[in-house]
Short mmCIF file of C-alpha atoms in Angstrom, two decimals:
data_model
loop_
_atom_site.label_atom_id
_atom_site.label_comp_id
_atom_site.label_asym_id
_atom_site.label_seq_id
_atom_site.Cartn_x
_atom_site.Cartn_y
_atom_site.Cartn_z
CA MET A 1 78.48 97.82 30.07
CA ASN A 2 75.54 96.42 28.11
CA GLU A 3 75.95 94.64 24.77
CA LEU A 4 75.48 97.82 22.72
CA GLU A 5 78.09 99.70 24.75
CA LYS A 6 80.50 96.76 24.39
CA HIS A 7 80.01 96.82 20.63
CA ILE A 8 80.69 100.57 20.46
CA PHE A 9 83.77 100.24 22.67
CA GLU A 10 85.16 97.42 20.51
CA SER A 11 84.44 99.43 17.36
CA ILE A 12 86.31 102.48 18.68
CA SER A 13 89.17 100.29 19.90
CA ASP A 14 89.50 98.81 16.41
CA LEU A 15 89.53 102.27 14.81
CA LEU A 16 92.23 103.41 17.24
CA GLU A 17 94.30 100.36 16.43
CA LEU A 18 93.89 100.93 12.68
CA GLY A 19 94.74 104.62 13.05
CA ASP A 20 91.65 105.66 11.09
CA ASP A 21 91.15 109.12 12.61
CA ALA A 22 88.48 110.19 10.12
CA ALA A 23 86.28 107.20 10.91
CA LEU A 24 86.99 107.65 14.62
CA LYS A 25 85.84 111.27 14.51
CA ALA A 26 82.66 110.27 12.67
CA GLU A 27 81.98 107.52 15.21
CA ILE A 28 82.10 109.79 18.26
CA GLN A 29 80.65 113.03 16.92
CA ASP A 30 77.02 112.07 17.68
CA MET A 31 77.67 110.21 20.91
CA HIS A 32 76.47 111.56 24.25
CA PRO A 33 79.30 113.07 26.33
CA ALA A 34 78.62 110.57 29.13
CA ASP A 35 79.06 107.67 26.69
CA ILE A 36 82.31 109.13 25.37
CA ALA A 37 83.52 109.58 28.94
CA GLU A 38 82.77 105.95 29.76
CA ILE A 39 84.79 104.77 26.78
CA VAL A 40 87.65 107.15 27.54
CA ALA A 41 87.83 105.78 31.09
CA TRP A 42 88.71 102.32 29.81
CA LEU A 43 91.26 103.30 27.21
CA GLU A 44 95.00 103.59 27.65
CA PRO A 45 96.35 107.15 28.13
CA GLU A 46 97.56 107.58 24.56
CA SER A 47 94.24 106.41 23.11
CA ARG A 48 92.35 108.74 25.45
CA LYS A 49 94.33 111.67 24.17
CA ARG A 50 93.63 110.79 20.53
CA ILE A 51 89.87 110.71 21.13
CA LEU A 52 89.78 113.95 23.09
CA LEU A 53 91.76 115.79 20.42
CA HIS A 54 88.97 115.05 17.94
CA LEU A 55 86.38 116.86 20.06
CA PRO A 56 85.51 120.56 19.66
CA PRO A 57 86.00 122.65 22.84
CA GLU A 58 82.34 122.62 23.86
CA ARG A 59 82.09 118.82 23.52
CA LEU A 60 85.46 118.32 25.17
CA ALA A 61 84.30 120.35 28.17
CA GLU A 62 81.17 118.21 28.53
CA VAL A 63 83.19 114.98 28.37
CA LEU A 64 85.71 116.20 30.96
CA ILE A 65 82.88 116.96 33.39
CA GLU A 66 81.43 113.47 32.88
CA LEU A 67 84.74 111.72 33.60
CA ASP A 68 85.34 110.17 37.01
CA GLY A 69 87.85 112.16 39.02
CA ALA A 70 90.41 109.31 39.03
CA VAL A 71 90.43 109.38 35.22
CA ARG A 72 89.99 113.12 34.76
CA VAL A 73 93.11 114.05 36.73
CA PRO A 74 95.61 112.15 34.52
CA VAL A 75 93.70 113.27 31.42
CA LEU A 76 94.02 116.92 32.44
CA ASP A 77 97.69 116.43 33.30
CA SER A 78 98.34 115.14 29.77
CA MET A 79 96.48 117.95 27.98
CA ASP A 80 98.04 121.13 26.65
CA ASP A 81 97.26 124.27 28.63
CA SER A 82 95.64 125.97 25.65
CA LEU A 83 93.25 123.05 25.16
CA ILE A 84 92.21 123.13 28.81
CA VAL A 85 91.67 126.89 28.68
CA SER A 86 89.42 126.60 25.62
CA ALA A 87 87.42 123.78 27.26
CA ILE A 88 87.01 125.66 30.54
CA GLY A 89 85.72 128.65 28.59
CA GLU A 90 82.70 126.55 27.59
CA LEU A 91 81.76 125.64 31.16
CA GLU A 92 79.74 127.35 33.83
CA SER A 93 81.79 128.73 36.70
CA ASP A 94 81.14 125.84 39.13
CA ASP A 95 82.26 123.17 36.66
CA ALA A 96 85.25 125.25 35.59
CA THR A 97 86.28 125.61 39.22
CA ASP A 98 85.99 121.86 39.79
CA LEU A 99 88.43 121.24 36.95
CA ILE A 100 90.89 123.85 38.23
CA ARG A 101 90.79 122.28 41.71
CA GLU A 102 91.92 118.96 40.27
CA LEU A 103 95.03 120.36 38.57
CA ASP A 104 98.39 120.43 40.28
CA GLU A 105 99.31 123.82 41.67
CA ASP A 106 101.71 124.88 38.91
CA LYS A 107 99.39 123.90 36.07
CA ALA A 108 96.39 125.51 37.77
CA ARG A 109 98.34 128.75 38.09
CA ARG A 110 99.24 128.68 34.38
CA ILE A 111 95.66 127.95 33.34
CA LEU A 112 94.27 130.75 35.49
CA ALA A 113 96.81 133.18 34.07
CA ALA A 114 95.79 132.25 30.51
CA MET A 115 92.04 132.56 31.07
CA PRO A 116 90.04 135.61 29.97
CA TRP A 117 89.51 138.11 32.78
CA LYS A 118 85.81 137.41 33.38
CA GLU A 119 86.29 133.65 33.57
CA PHE A 120 89.35 134.07 35.78
CA ARG A 121 87.45 136.35 38.17
CA ASN A 122 84.56 133.88 38.48
CA VAL A 123 86.81 130.90 39.15
CA GLU A 124 88.98 132.87 41.56
CA THR A 125 85.84 133.86 43.47
CA LEU A 126 84.63 130.28 43.80
CA LEU A 127 88.05 128.97 44.78
CA ARG A 128 87.84 131.07 47.95
CA HIS A 129 84.92 128.94 49.14
CA ASP A 130 85.34 125.60 50.90
CA GLU A 131 84.27 122.93 48.43
CA ASP A 132 82.13 121.26 51.12
CA THR A 133 79.91 124.33 51.43
CA ALA A 134 77.12 125.79 49.32
CA GLY A 135 79.56 128.40 48.01
CA GLY A 136 81.86 125.63 46.86
CA ILE A 137 79.25 123.98 44.63
CA MET A 138 77.33 127.02 43.40
CA ALA A 139 77.52 128.63 39.98
CA LEU A 140 77.82 132.39 39.69
CA GLU A 141 75.73 132.54 36.51
CA VAL A 142 72.24 133.61 37.54
CA ILE A 143 69.41 135.57 36.02
CA ALA A 144 68.52 138.30 38.48
CA VAL A 145 66.08 141.09 37.70
CA ASN A 146 65.08 144.13 39.76
CA GLU A 147 61.69 143.86 41.49
CA ASN A 148 60.40 146.93 39.65
CA ARG A 149 60.97 145.37 36.22
CA THR A 150 58.13 143.82 34.23
CA ALA A 151 57.61 140.23 33.15
CA GLY A 152 58.33 141.24 29.57
CA GLU A 153 61.65 142.81 30.55
CA ALA A 154 62.53 139.65 32.52
CA LEU A 155 61.91 137.49 29.43
CA GLU A 156 64.15 139.78 27.44
CA THR A 157 66.87 139.33 30.08
CA ILE A 158 66.57 135.55 29.68
CA ARG A 159 67.05 135.85 25.92
CA ARG A 160 70.09 138.08 26.41
CA LYS A 161 71.72 135.69 28.89
CA ALA A 162 70.76 132.45 27.15
CA GLU A 163 74.37 131.65 26.25
CA GLU A 164 75.66 132.45 29.73
CA VAL A 165 73.12 130.46 31.78
CA SER A 166 72.53 126.99 30.38
CA ASP A 167 69.46 125.89 32.35
CA VAL A 168 66.89 128.39 33.54
CA TYR A 169 64.37 127.31 36.17
CA ASN A 170 63.65 130.54 38.04
CA ILE A 171 64.12 134.28 37.74
CA TYR A 172 65.54 135.74 40.94
CA VAL A 173 64.07 139.06 41.97
CA ILE A 174 66.38 141.53 43.76
CA ASP A 175 66.28 145.09 45.02
CA GLY A 176 68.72 147.86 44.21
CA ARG A 177 71.32 146.50 46.64
CA GLY A 178 71.19 142.98 45.22
CA VAL A 179 69.25 141.57 48.18
CA LEU A 180 66.99 138.66 47.21
CA LYS A 181 63.33 139.64 47.47
CA GLY A 182 61.74 136.62 45.82
CA LEU A 183 61.66 134.46 42.69
CA VAL A 184 59.43 133.82 39.73
CA ASN A 185 59.40 130.36 38.16
CA LEU A 186 59.59 130.10 34.40
CA LYS A 187 55.99 128.93 33.92
CA THR A 188 54.57 131.84 35.90
CA LEU A 189 56.74 134.28 33.98
CA VAL A 190 55.73 132.99 30.55
CA LEU A 191 52.02 133.04 31.39
CA ALA A 192 52.08 136.48 33.05
CA ASP A 193 50.99 139.72 31.45
CA PRO A 194 54.20 141.21 29.97
CA ALA A 195 53.37 144.54 31.64
CA VAL A 196 52.98 143.20 35.18
CA ARG A 197 55.76 143.99 37.64
CA LEU A 198 57.78 141.11 39.03
CA SER A 199 57.04 142.27 42.59
CA GLU A 200 53.38 141.43 41.96
CA ILE A 201 53.87 137.84 40.78
CA MET A 202 56.97 136.71 42.68
CA ASP A 203 57.14 134.13 45.43
CA ARG A 204 58.16 136.25 48.43
CA ASP A 205 59.35 133.36 50.59
CA PRO A 206 61.73 131.27 48.44
CA VAL A 207 63.94 128.54 49.89
CA ALA A 208 67.48 129.91 49.84
CA VAL A 209 70.83 128.73 51.21
CA LEU A 210 73.75 130.61 52.73
CA GLU A 211 77.16 130.53 51.12
CA ASP A 212 78.84 128.84 54.11
CA GLN A 213 76.09 126.25 54.63
CA ASP A 214 77.27 122.62 54.54
CA ARG A 215 76.57 120.97 51.21
CA GLU A 216 74.87 117.99 52.90
CA GLU A 217 72.38 120.40 54.45
CA VAL A 218 71.81 121.85 51.00
CA ALA A 219 71.11 118.38 49.61
CA ASN A 220 68.61 117.75 52.41
CA LEU A 221 66.81 121.01 51.57
CA PHE A 222 66.54 120.00 47.91
CA ALA A 223 65.06 116.63 48.94
CA LYS A 224 62.70 118.14 51.51
CA TYR A 225 61.25 120.83 49.23
CA ASP A 226 61.64 119.03 45.86
CA LEU A 227 63.80 121.84 44.53
CA VAL A 228 65.40 121.96 41.08
CA ALA A 229 67.40 125.10 41.90
CA ALA A 230 68.07 127.33 44.88
CA PRO A 231 69.60 130.81 45.26
CA VAL A 232 72.77 131.24 47.32
CA LEU A 233 73.03 134.30 49.57
CA ASN A 234 75.82 135.98 51.47
CA VAL A 235 75.47 137.12 55.09
CA ARG A 236 73.81 140.37 53.93
CA GLY A 237 71.11 138.47 52.06
CA GLN A 238 72.51 139.43 48.66
CA LEU A 239 72.19 136.98 45.78
CA ILE A 240 75.64 135.65 44.81
CA GLY A 241 74.90 132.44 42.91
CA ARG A 242 72.67 129.43 42.47
CA ILE A 243 72.78 125.68 42.99
CA THR A 244 70.96 123.34 40.62
CA VAL A 245 69.72 119.80 41.14
CA ASP A 246 72.55 118.26 39.08
CA ASP A 247 75.06 119.76 41.53
CA VAL A 248 73.11 118.25 44.42
CA LEU A 249 72.97 114.82 42.78
CA ASP A 250 76.76 114.90 42.53
CA VAL A 251 76.95 115.77 46.23
CA VAL A 252 74.59 112.94 47.18
CA ALA A 253 76.63 110.45 45.13
CA GLU A 254 79.93 111.65 46.59
CA GLU A 255 78.67 111.61 50.17
CA ALA A 256 77.14 108.14 49.79
CA ASN A 257 80.34 106.85 48.24
CA GLU A 258 82.39 108.45 51.00
CA ASP A 259 80.21 106.92 53.72
CA PHE A 260 80.37 103.52 52.02
CA THR A 261 84.15 103.54 51.79
CA ARG A 262 84.58 104.99 55.29
CA MET A 263 82.73 102.01 56.76
CA ALA A 264 85.24 99.70 55.07
CA GLY A 265 88.26 101.78 56.07
CA ILE A 266 89.26 102.77 52.53
CA THR A 267 88.37 106.47 52.59
CA GLY A 268 90.35 108.39 49.99
CA GLU A 269 91.07 105.43 47.73
CA THR A 270 89.91 105.64 44.13
CA ILE A 271 88.88 102.65 42.05
CA GLN A 272 91.36 103.49 39.30
CA GLU A 273 94.27 103.97 41.72
CA ARG A 274 97.34 102.14 40.39
CA SER A 275 99.91 102.74 43.11
CA VAL A 276 100.15 99.77 45.47
CA PHE A 277 101.87 101.90 48.10
CA ARG A 278 99.18 104.56 48.00
CA MET A 279 96.42 101.95 48.25
CA SER A 280 98.23 100.31 51.15
CA GLY A 281 98.67 103.65 52.90
CA VAL A 282 94.91 104.31 52.74
CA ARG A 283 93.95 100.92 54.18
CA LEU A 284 96.73 100.18 56.65
CA PRO A 285 95.76 102.63 59.45
CA TRP A 286 92.34 101.02 59.83
CA LEU A 287 93.84 97.54 59.83
CA LEU A 288 96.24 98.63 62.56
CA ILE A 289 93.34 99.89 64.67
CA ALA A 290 91.66 96.49 64.34
CA PHE A 291 94.98 94.79 65.12
CA ALA A 292 95.44 96.80 68.32
CA GLY A 293 91.92 96.03 69.48
CA GLU A 294 92.26 92.29 68.90
CA MET A 295 95.66 92.17 70.60
CA LEU A 296 94.06 93.81 73.61
CA SER A 297 91.29 91.19 73.60
CA ALA A 298 93.95 88.45 73.55
CA LYS A 299 95.59 90.02 76.59
CA VAL A 300 92.23 90.11 78.37
CA MET A 301 91.70 86.41 77.60
CA GLU A 302 95.20 85.60 78.87
CA HIS A 303 94.37 87.38 82.12
CA PHE A 304 91.09 85.61 82.80
CA LEU A 305 91.79 82.14 81.37
CA PRO A 306 94.40 79.62 82.55
CA SER A 307 97.30 79.60 80.09
CA HIS A 308 99.22 76.51 81.19
CA GLY A 309 98.58 74.53 78.00
CA LYS A 310 100.07 75.56 74.69
CA GLU A 311 96.70 74.95 72.95
CA ILE A 312 95.06 77.47 75.29
CA VAL A 313 97.63 80.10 74.28
CA ALA A 314 96.75 79.56 70.63
CA THR A 315 93.06 80.16 71.27
CA PHE A 316 93.76 83.64 72.62
CA PHE A 317 94.52 84.79 69.08
CA ILE A 318 91.56 83.26 67.25
CA PRO A 319 89.65 86.59 67.35
CA LEU A 320 92.72 88.34 65.89
CA ILE A 321 92.95 85.88 62.98
CA MET A 322 89.24 86.10 62.20
CA ALA A 323 88.95 89.87 62.57
CA MET A 324 92.02 90.72 60.50
CA GLY A 325 90.99 88.36 57.72
CA GLY A 326 87.47 89.76 57.74
CA ASN A 327 88.65 93.38 57.64
CA MET A 328 91.10 92.76 54.81
CA GLY A 329 88.46 90.88 52.82
CA ILE A 330 85.86 93.60 53.33
CA GLN A 331 88.29 96.29 52.17
CA SER A 332 89.03 94.46 48.91
CA SER A 333 85.42 93.50 48.28
CA THR A 334 84.20 97.05 48.92
CA VAL A 335 86.50 98.45 46.24
CA VAL A 336 85.35 95.80 43.76
CA VAL A 337 81.62 96.13 44.56
CA ARG A 338 81.86 99.91 44.26
CA GLY A 339 83.72 99.61 40.96
CA LEU A 340 81.15 97.18 39.54
CA ALA A 341 78.28 99.42 40.64
CA LEU A 342 79.84 102.48 38.98
CA GLY A 343 80.79 100.55 35.85
CA GLU A 344 84.49 101.20 36.44
CA ILE A 345 85.45 97.55 36.94
CA ARG A 346 84.49 94.94 34.37
CA LEU A 347 84.59 91.16 34.52
CA ARG A 348 87.38 91.01 31.97
CA ASP A 349 89.56 92.98 34.42
CA THR A 350 89.43 90.14 36.98
CA GLY A 351 93.07 89.10 36.60
CA ARG A 352 94.44 92.63 36.74
CA ARG A 353 92.29 93.57 39.72
CA LEU A 354 93.22 90.40 41.59
CA LEU A 355 96.93 90.99 41.04
CA ARG A 356 96.66 94.58 42.29
CA GLU A 357 94.69 93.60 45.39
CA LEU A 358 97.08 90.73 46.18
CA SER A 359 99.99 93.16 45.95
CA VAL A 360 98.30 95.43 48.47
CA GLY A 361 97.44 92.45 50.67
CA ALA A 362 101.04 91.21 50.58
CA PHE A 363 102.48 94.62 51.45
CA ASN A 364 100.10 95.23 54.36
CA GLY A 365 100.32 91.58 55.41
CA VAL A 366 104.10 91.70 55.77
CA LEU A 367 103.93 94.90 57.85
CA ILE A 368 101.25 93.47 60.14
CA ALA A 369 103.11 90.15 60.45
CA ILE A 370 106.28 91.96 61.57
CA LEU A 371 104.24 94.01 64.03
CA ALA A 372 102.54 90.85 65.34
CA TRP A 373 105.85 89.13 66.03
CA SER A 374 107.14 92.21 67.83
CA VAL A 375 104.05 92.45 70.05
CA ILE A 376 104.08 88.72 70.91
CA ALA A 377 107.79 88.80 71.68
CA LEU A 378 107.75 91.95 73.81
CA TRP A 379 104.28 91.98 75.38
CA PHE A 380 103.43 88.27 75.65
CA ARG A 381 107.10 87.20 75.92
CA GLN A 382 106.66 84.33 73.46
CA PRO A 383 108.85 85.05 70.42
CA GLY A 384 108.54 81.47 69.23
CA PHE A 385 104.78 81.64 69.03
CA GLY A 386 105.17 85.04 67.38
CA ILE A 387 106.61 83.25 64.35
CA ILE A 388 103.54 81.00 64.06
CA LEU A 389 101.16 83.93 64.46
CA SER A 390 103.04 86.10 61.97
CA VAL A 391 103.09 83.41 59.28
CA SER A 392 99.41 82.69 59.96
CA LEU A 393 98.43 86.34 59.71
CA LEU A 394 100.29 86.85 56.44
CA SER A 395 98.70 83.74 54.94
CA VAL A 396 95.21 84.65 56.16
CA LEU A 397 95.45 88.25 54.94
CA MET A 398 96.58 87.16 51.48
CA LEU A 399 93.78 84.59 51.31
CA ALA A 400 91.19 87.10 52.51
CA THR A 401 92.33 89.60 49.90
CA GLY A 402 91.91 87.02 47.13
CA VAL A 403 88.49 85.96 48.38
CA GLY A 404 87.36 89.56 48.83
CA THR A 405 88.34 90.37 45.27
CA LEU A 406 87.01 87.28 43.53
CA VAL A 407 83.69 86.75 45.31
CA PRO A 408 81.91 89.92 44.03
CA LEU A 409 83.28 89.32 40.53
CA LEU A 410 82.05 85.71 40.54
CA LEU A 411 78.65 86.76 41.90
CA LYS A 412 78.39 89.34 39.13
CA ARG A 413 79.25 86.71 36.54
CA VAL A 414 76.44 84.39 37.68
CA GLY A 415 73.92 87.22 37.82
CA VAL A 416 73.73 87.76 41.59
CA ASP A 417 73.88 91.32 42.94
CA PRO A 418 77.34 91.62 44.59
CA ALA A 419 76.18 94.48 46.83
CA VAL A 420 73.64 92.19 48.52
CA ALA A 421 75.43 88.84 48.60
CA THR A 422 79.12 89.70 49.03
CA GLY A 423 79.04 90.50 52.77
CA PRO A 424 77.78 87.12 54.02
CA PHE A 425 80.11 85.24 51.66
CA ILE A 426 83.14 87.24 52.73
CA THR A 427 82.61 87.08 56.49
CA THR A 428 81.71 83.39 56.55
CA SER A 429 84.38 82.15 54.16
CA ASN A 430 87.14 84.21 55.73
CA ASP A 431 86.28 83.00 59.23
CA VAL A 432 86.32 79.36 58.17
CA LEU A 433 89.36 79.58 55.90
CA GLY A 434 91.27 81.71 58.40
CA LEU A 435 90.85 79.15 61.16
CA ILE A 436 91.81 76.30 58.82
CA VAL A 437 95.01 78.12 57.87
CA TYR A 438 95.84 79.07 61.47
CA PHE A 439 95.43 75.61 62.99
CA SER A 440 96.99 73.91 59.96
CA ILE A 441 100.17 75.93 60.51
CA ILE A 442 100.14 75.08 64.21
CA ARG A 443 99.72 71.38 63.39
CA PHE A 444 102.37 71.51 60.67
CA THR A 445 104.94 72.96 63.05
CA GLY A 446 103.89 70.45 65.71
CA GLY A 447 103.43 73.35 68.10
CA ALA A 448 107.20 73.52 68.39
CA PHE A 449 107.14 77.26 69.02
CA LEU A 450 104.26 77.21 71.48
CA GLY A 451 104.72 77.49 75.21
#
């Protein structure tokens, strides 16, 4: 948030606290939907509801679309069915379908049943498509005109459908069976002689996508050909919808975010997630994979190196300590860096974010520590050393979680880009601190459990 956005947020927060609904309504009525959505994301649930109730259906629909999914879901859950129905009625079919997909099954069924027939039919059609395909991100609202019609008649069709289709880039030209024959861009149409037939001025080789085509392929086509819109066809070549550049930008952002989180082993976790158990469940499987790999490396070292001295045994598990600390730190830092980049984590949330991450670190740390003791006792037949390793792992994982959370926030505070600088800080500090903790515990116990 910049200084102006902070001022607006504080002003709205004050109005909510004072209960001045008239002033609150006046404050938000001229704001851009994206700005309202950003403010709503940082308010408590009850305050969110109060703001949204002051918005007319059309504005409410725009704000709902702008909200991040992690915020939109609880907002939709708290809204009355009638309010959702009226908001959905203001949206194009693709956006309406996205909202329906995010509702729980019972509420979605009620909303669909309450929708007007035409809107229901459109949403029901799109729900049949996989959301990772072109059909899943297309809108059914298109302007299609028969190839034998004139430019003047096409312009009249645009005027007639102006309310139905929000942004018009091209006129799609079809034959009597609905098969796409070409397209005419808006500039060509406006400049053409009103009496000329569309078949004479259309582009006969437009870039089109198939309904079951992967959405990443669609995004690549938009980038390759600099498209702002593309028609969607079924297997018979019939025009069934269109995809616009704003839909593709959403896909690019989602795919990049998914790839980013997948690399850190936190796929499926949202920045606003509040459940410690759910956050732990997302991260734990990937930590366990790393744990298994490092335990195997320790066994390899035991096989090839002499293990007569107790100090030698301790060195077998140095890679485990360093790797587990690094992985835990990267998971926490990735969530924070992503949140800072998207504007969904602010510096004033440092304490709350740290507490949440430490809770996840403690939960996963305890599970991994128990697993470590079991493996050492059963596989390496050294239950005593298993105690040292378990305590060390728990301590290192908690420390790595704290470092992974605080480093990007501190870098942001001093004006350094966390996305660039966090990685080296995390890996280096966790390696050094992890080894200090590990050998300090061994020294503190006097190695009593080793050997």
